[in-house]
Each structure stands twice: as structure tokens, then as C-alpha cells.
PDB file of C-alpha atoms in Angstrom:
ATOM      1  CA  VAL G 274      -0.037  -8.812  -1.232  1.00  0.00           C
ATOM      2  CA  SER G 275      -2.621  -9.426  -2.495  1.00  0.00           C
ATOM      3  CA  ILE G 276      -5.982  -7.245  -3.227  1.00  0.00           C
ATOM      4  CA  SER G 277      -8.155  -9.524  -1.526  1.00  0.00           C
ATOM      5  CA  HIS G 278      -7.029  -8.450   1.999  1.00  0.00           C
ATOM      6  CA  LEU G 279      -9.062  -5.096   1.047  1.00  0.00           C
ATOM      7  CA  PHE G 280     -11.518  -6.629   0.221  1.00  0.00           C
ATOM      8  CA  GLN G 281     -12.129  -8.514   3.053  1.00  0.00           C
ATOM      9  CA  LEU G 282     -11.619  -5.159   5.660  1.00  0.00           C
ATOM     10  CA  THR G 283     -14.082  -3.498   3.299  1.00  0.00           C
ATOM     11  CA  GLU G 284     -16.729  -6.681   4.499  1.00  0.00           C
ATOM     12  CA  LEU G 285     -15.356  -6.880   8.526  1.00  0.00           C
ATOM     13  CA  TYR G 286     -15.636  -2.816   8.868  1.00  0.00           C
ATOM     14  CA  SER G 287     -18.442  -0.447   7.596  1.00  0.00           C
ATOM     15  CA  LYS G 288     -16.899   2.144   5.303  1.00  0.00           C
ATOM     16  CA  ASP G 289     -17.106   5.443   6.826  1.00  0.00           C
ATOM     17  CA  LYS G 290     -14.077   3.146   9.608  1.00  0.00           C
ATOM     18  CA  HIS G 291     -11.856   2.227   5.587  1.00  0.00           C
ATOM     19  CA  LEU G 292     -14.083   5.255   3.528  1.00  0.00           C
ATOM     20  CA  LEU G 293     -13.223   2.821   0.239  1.00  0.00           C
ATOM     21  CA  THR G 294     -16.010   1.650  -1.784  1.00  0.00           C
ATOM     22  CA  THR G 295     -15.667  -2.238  -3.680  1.00  0.00           C
ATOM     23  CA  THR G 296     -15.115   0.225  -6.560  1.00  0.00           C
ATOM     24  CA  ASP G 297     -12.310   1.632  -5.524  1.00  0.00           C
ATOM     25  CA  LEU G 298     -11.368  -1.964  -4.644  1.00  0.00           C
ATOM     26  CA  ASN G 299     -11.861  -2.510  -8.716  1.00  0.00           C
ATOM     27  CA  PRO G 300      -7.749  -3.722 -10.536  1.00  0.00           C
ATOM     28  CA  ASP G 301      -9.347  -2.611 -14.383  1.00  0.00           C
ATOM     29  CA  ASP G 302      -9.370   1.319 -13.179  1.00  0.00           C
ATOM     30  CA  LYS G 303      -5.478   2.100 -13.458  1.00  0.00           C
ATOM     31  CA  MET G 304      -6.582   5.612 -13.086  1.00  0.00           C
ATOM     32  CA  ASN G 305      -8.889   6.231  -9.836  1.00  0.00           C
ATOM     33  CA  PHE G 306      -5.896   8.381  -7.873  1.00  0.00           C
ATOM     34  CA  ASN G 307      -8.237   9.267  -5.461  1.00  0.00           C
ATOM     35  CA  ALA G 308      -8.655   5.010  -4.821  1.00  0.00           C
ATOM     36  CA  ALA G 309      -4.856   4.681  -4.206  1.00  0.00           C
ATOM     37  CA  GLU G 310      -5.770   7.297  -1.450  1.00  0.00           C
ATOM     38  CA  LYS G 311      -7.679   6.120   0.776  1.00  0.00           C
ATOM     39  CA  MET G 312      -5.926   2.329   0.130  1.00  0.00           C
ATOM     40  CA  CYS G 313      -2.664   4.027   1.831  1.00  0.00           C
ATOM     41  CA  SER G 314      -4.534   5.769   4.014  1.00  0.00           C
ATOM     42  CA  ASP G 315      -3.271   5.133   8.158  1.00  0.00           C
ATOM     43  CA  GLN G 316      -7.066   4.147   8.939  1.00  0.00           C
ATOM     44  CA  VAL G 317      -6.815   1.804   6.126  1.00  0.00           C
ATOM     45  CA  ILE G 318      -3.597   0.493   6.999  1.00  0.00           C
ATOM     46  CA  GLU G 319      -4.318   0.154  10.903  1.00  0.00           C
ATOM     47  CA  LEU G 320      -7.988  -2.205  10.423  1.00  0.00           C
ATOM     48  CA  LEU G 321      -5.678  -4.632   8.454  1.00  0.00           C
ATOM     49  CA  LYS G 322      -3.845  -4.987  11.175  1.00  0.00           C
ATOM     50  CA  ASN G 323      -6.524  -7.048  12.075  1.00  0.00           C
ATOM     51  CA  ILE G 324      -6.413  -9.455   8.524  1.00  0.00           C
ATOM     52  CA  PRO G 325      -4.544 -12.658   8.970  1.00  0.00           C
ATOM     53  CA  ASP G 326      -1.254 -12.987   6.299  1.00  0.00           C
ATOM     54  CA  SER G 327      -2.227  -8.880   5.185  1.00  0.00           C
ATOM     55  CA  GLN G 328       1.634  -8.026   6.627  1.00  0.00           C
ATOM     56  CA  GLY G 329       2.399  -7.994   3.137  1.00  0.00           C
ATOM     57  CA  THR G 330      -0.030  -5.759   2.168  1.00  0.00           C
ATOM     58  CA  ILE G 331      -0.043  -3.088   4.811  1.00  0.00           C
ATOM     59  CA  SER G 332       3.753  -2.988   3.462  1.00  0.00           C
ATOM     60  CA  PHE G 333       3.567  -2.595   0.152  1.00  0.00           C
ATOM     61  CA  LEU G 334       0.506   0.276   1.403  1.00  0.00           C
ATOM     62  CA  LYS G 335       2.793   1.996   3.645  1.00  0.00           C
ATOM     63  CA  ILE G 336       5.409   2.414   0.987  1.00  0.00           C
ATOM     64  CA  MET G 337       2.868   4.057  -1.364  1.00  0.00           C
ATOM     65  CA  ASN G 338       1.795   5.993   1.864  1.00  0.00           C
ATOM     66  CA  ASN G 339       5.351   7.010   1.785  1.00  0.00           C
ATOM     67  CA  VAL G 340       5.545   7.850  -2.269  1.00  0.00           C
ATOM     68  CA  LEU G 341       2.059  10.627  -1.777  1.00  0.00           C
ATOM     69  CA  LYS G 342       3.563  11.493   1.396  1.00  0.00           C
ATOM     70  CA  SER G 343       6.601  12.462   0.620  1.00  0.00           C
ATOM     71  CA  TYR G 344       5.121  14.450  -3.039  1.00  0.00           C
ATOM     72  CA  LEU G 345       1.894  16.199  -1.495  1.00  0.00           C
ATOM     73  CA  ASN G 346       2.297  16.966   1.549  1.00  0.00           C
ATOM     74  CA  LYS G 347       3.610  20.805   1.866  1.00  0.00           C
ATOM     75  CA  THR G 348       3.717  20.536   5.899  1.00  0.00           C
ATOM     76  CA  ILE G 349       6.842  18.053   6.187  1.00  0.00           C
ATOM     77  CA  GLY G 350      10.678  19.180   5.760  1.00  0.00           C
ATOM     78  CA  VAL G 351      12.778  18.276   3.900  1.00  0.00           C
ATOM     79  CA  LYS G 352      14.510  15.707   5.476  1.00  0.00           C
ATOM     80  CA  GLU G 353      11.479  14.140   6.024  1.00  0.00           C
ATOM     81  CA  ARG G 354      10.833  13.809   2.051  1.00  0.00           C
ATOM     82  CA  LEU G 355      13.902  11.858   1.221  1.00  0.00           C
ATOM     83  CA  TYR G 356      13.534   9.862   4.663  1.00  0.00           C
ATOM     84  CA  CYS G 357      10.124   9.229   2.541  1.00  0.00           C
ATOM     85  CA  LEU G 358      11.743   8.249  -1.023  1.00  0.00           C
ATOM     86  CA  TRP G 359      14.922   6.873  -0.377  1.00  0.00           C
ATOM     87  CA  HIS G 360      12.862   4.050   2.690  1.00  0.00           C
ATOM     88  CA  SER G 361       9.891   3.094  -0.140  1.00  0.00           C
ATOM     89  CA  VAL G 362      12.916   2.669  -2.514  1.00  0.00           C
ATOM     90  CA  TYR G 363      14.871   0.677   0.036  1.00  0.00           C
ATOM     91  CA  LEU G 364      12.501  -1.469   0.498  1.00  0.00           C
ATOM     92  CA  LEU G 365      11.248  -2.301  -3.190  1.00  0.00           C
ATOM     93  CA  ARG G 366      14.655  -2.584  -3.412  1.00  0.00           C
ATOM     94  CA  ILE G 367      15.426  -5.752  -1.560  1.00  0.00           C
ATOM     95  CA  TRP G 368      11.681  -6.316  -2.513  1.00  0.00           C
ATOM     96  CA  ARG G 369      12.759  -7.265  -5.908  1.00  0.00           C
ATOM     97  CA  CYS G 370      16.848  -8.602  -4.539  1.00  0.00           C
ATOM     98  CA  SER G 371      13.821 -10.823  -2.692  1.00  0.00           C
ATOM     99  CA  VAL G 372      12.278 -12.081  -5.360  1.00  0.00           C
ATOM    100  CA  MET G 373      15.043 -12.719  -7.983  1.00  0.00           C
ATOM    101  CA  LYS G 374      16.913 -14.357  -5.373  1.00  0.00           C
ATOM    102  CA  ASN G 375      13.964 -17.006  -4.880  1.00  0.00           C
ATOM    103  CA  ASN G 376      13.528 -19.578  -7.953  1.00  0.00           C
ATOM    104  CA  ASP G 377      10.268 -20.542  -7.511  1.00  0.00           C
ATOM    105  CA  LEU G 378       9.577 -16.860  -7.809  1.00  0.00           C
ATOM    106  CA  THR G 379       8.611 -13.749 -10.745  1.00  0.00           C
ATOM    107  CA  LEU G 380       9.163 -10.505 -11.398  1.00  0.00           C
ATOM    108  CA  LYS G 381       5.777 -10.509 -13.373  1.00  0.00           C
ATOM    109  CA  ASN G 382       3.990 -12.192 -11.230  1.00  0.00           C
ATOM    110  CA  ASN G 383       5.275 -11.209  -8.082  1.00  0.00           C
TER     111      ASN G 383
END
């Protein structure tokens, strides 16, 4: 997972395809909710599929998308809402376990 994949995306594709700006990708601005929504949009995820080695970033953004959808989308039912949340929790737990089992990685850096 790397923000560099998103920077590559902004360089390769025009803004009308992904709606991201370089200020949206500022890691110091942690309170920019609109930027987070743009980052995990379906358009961005689709475009990232064309960027090499971005599978981890795509997975992370899909998790973000599921969590946001489960809380903010008023058109989905309870079952889909629960599915989105538990799917995200499950994937994050697997990710954490894989980091913990690999001696070369730490939770702080991964």
C-alpha cells in the first residue's frame, strides 16, 4: 500500500477521470474527508488496476469504500451494510495477522 500509486494515477490520467488533486493526497491533512471519499471512489479503484503493483492500495481503498458505504449510503439494506462492515473487519484482521507473523514487519510501519 502506497500513496505513490495515487500520485502516479494523477500523473497518468486527467482529473476528469478520477477527480483527485495533489492537495487531496497531502498526508499531513488528516481531516480532509472529501479527499478520503475521492480516494476510495470506484473510479479511482478502477484506474489503479492499470498501475503496476497497486493491488495492496486497491484492497485498502476497497476497505475504505466499504466502510464509508455502510455508514453513509442510505439506499442499502441492513444485510449489505453488515456485510460491508464485517468484510472490512475480516480483511483488516487478516492483514494484521500477516504483519504480526512476519518478523521483518511491524504494525507501526505497516
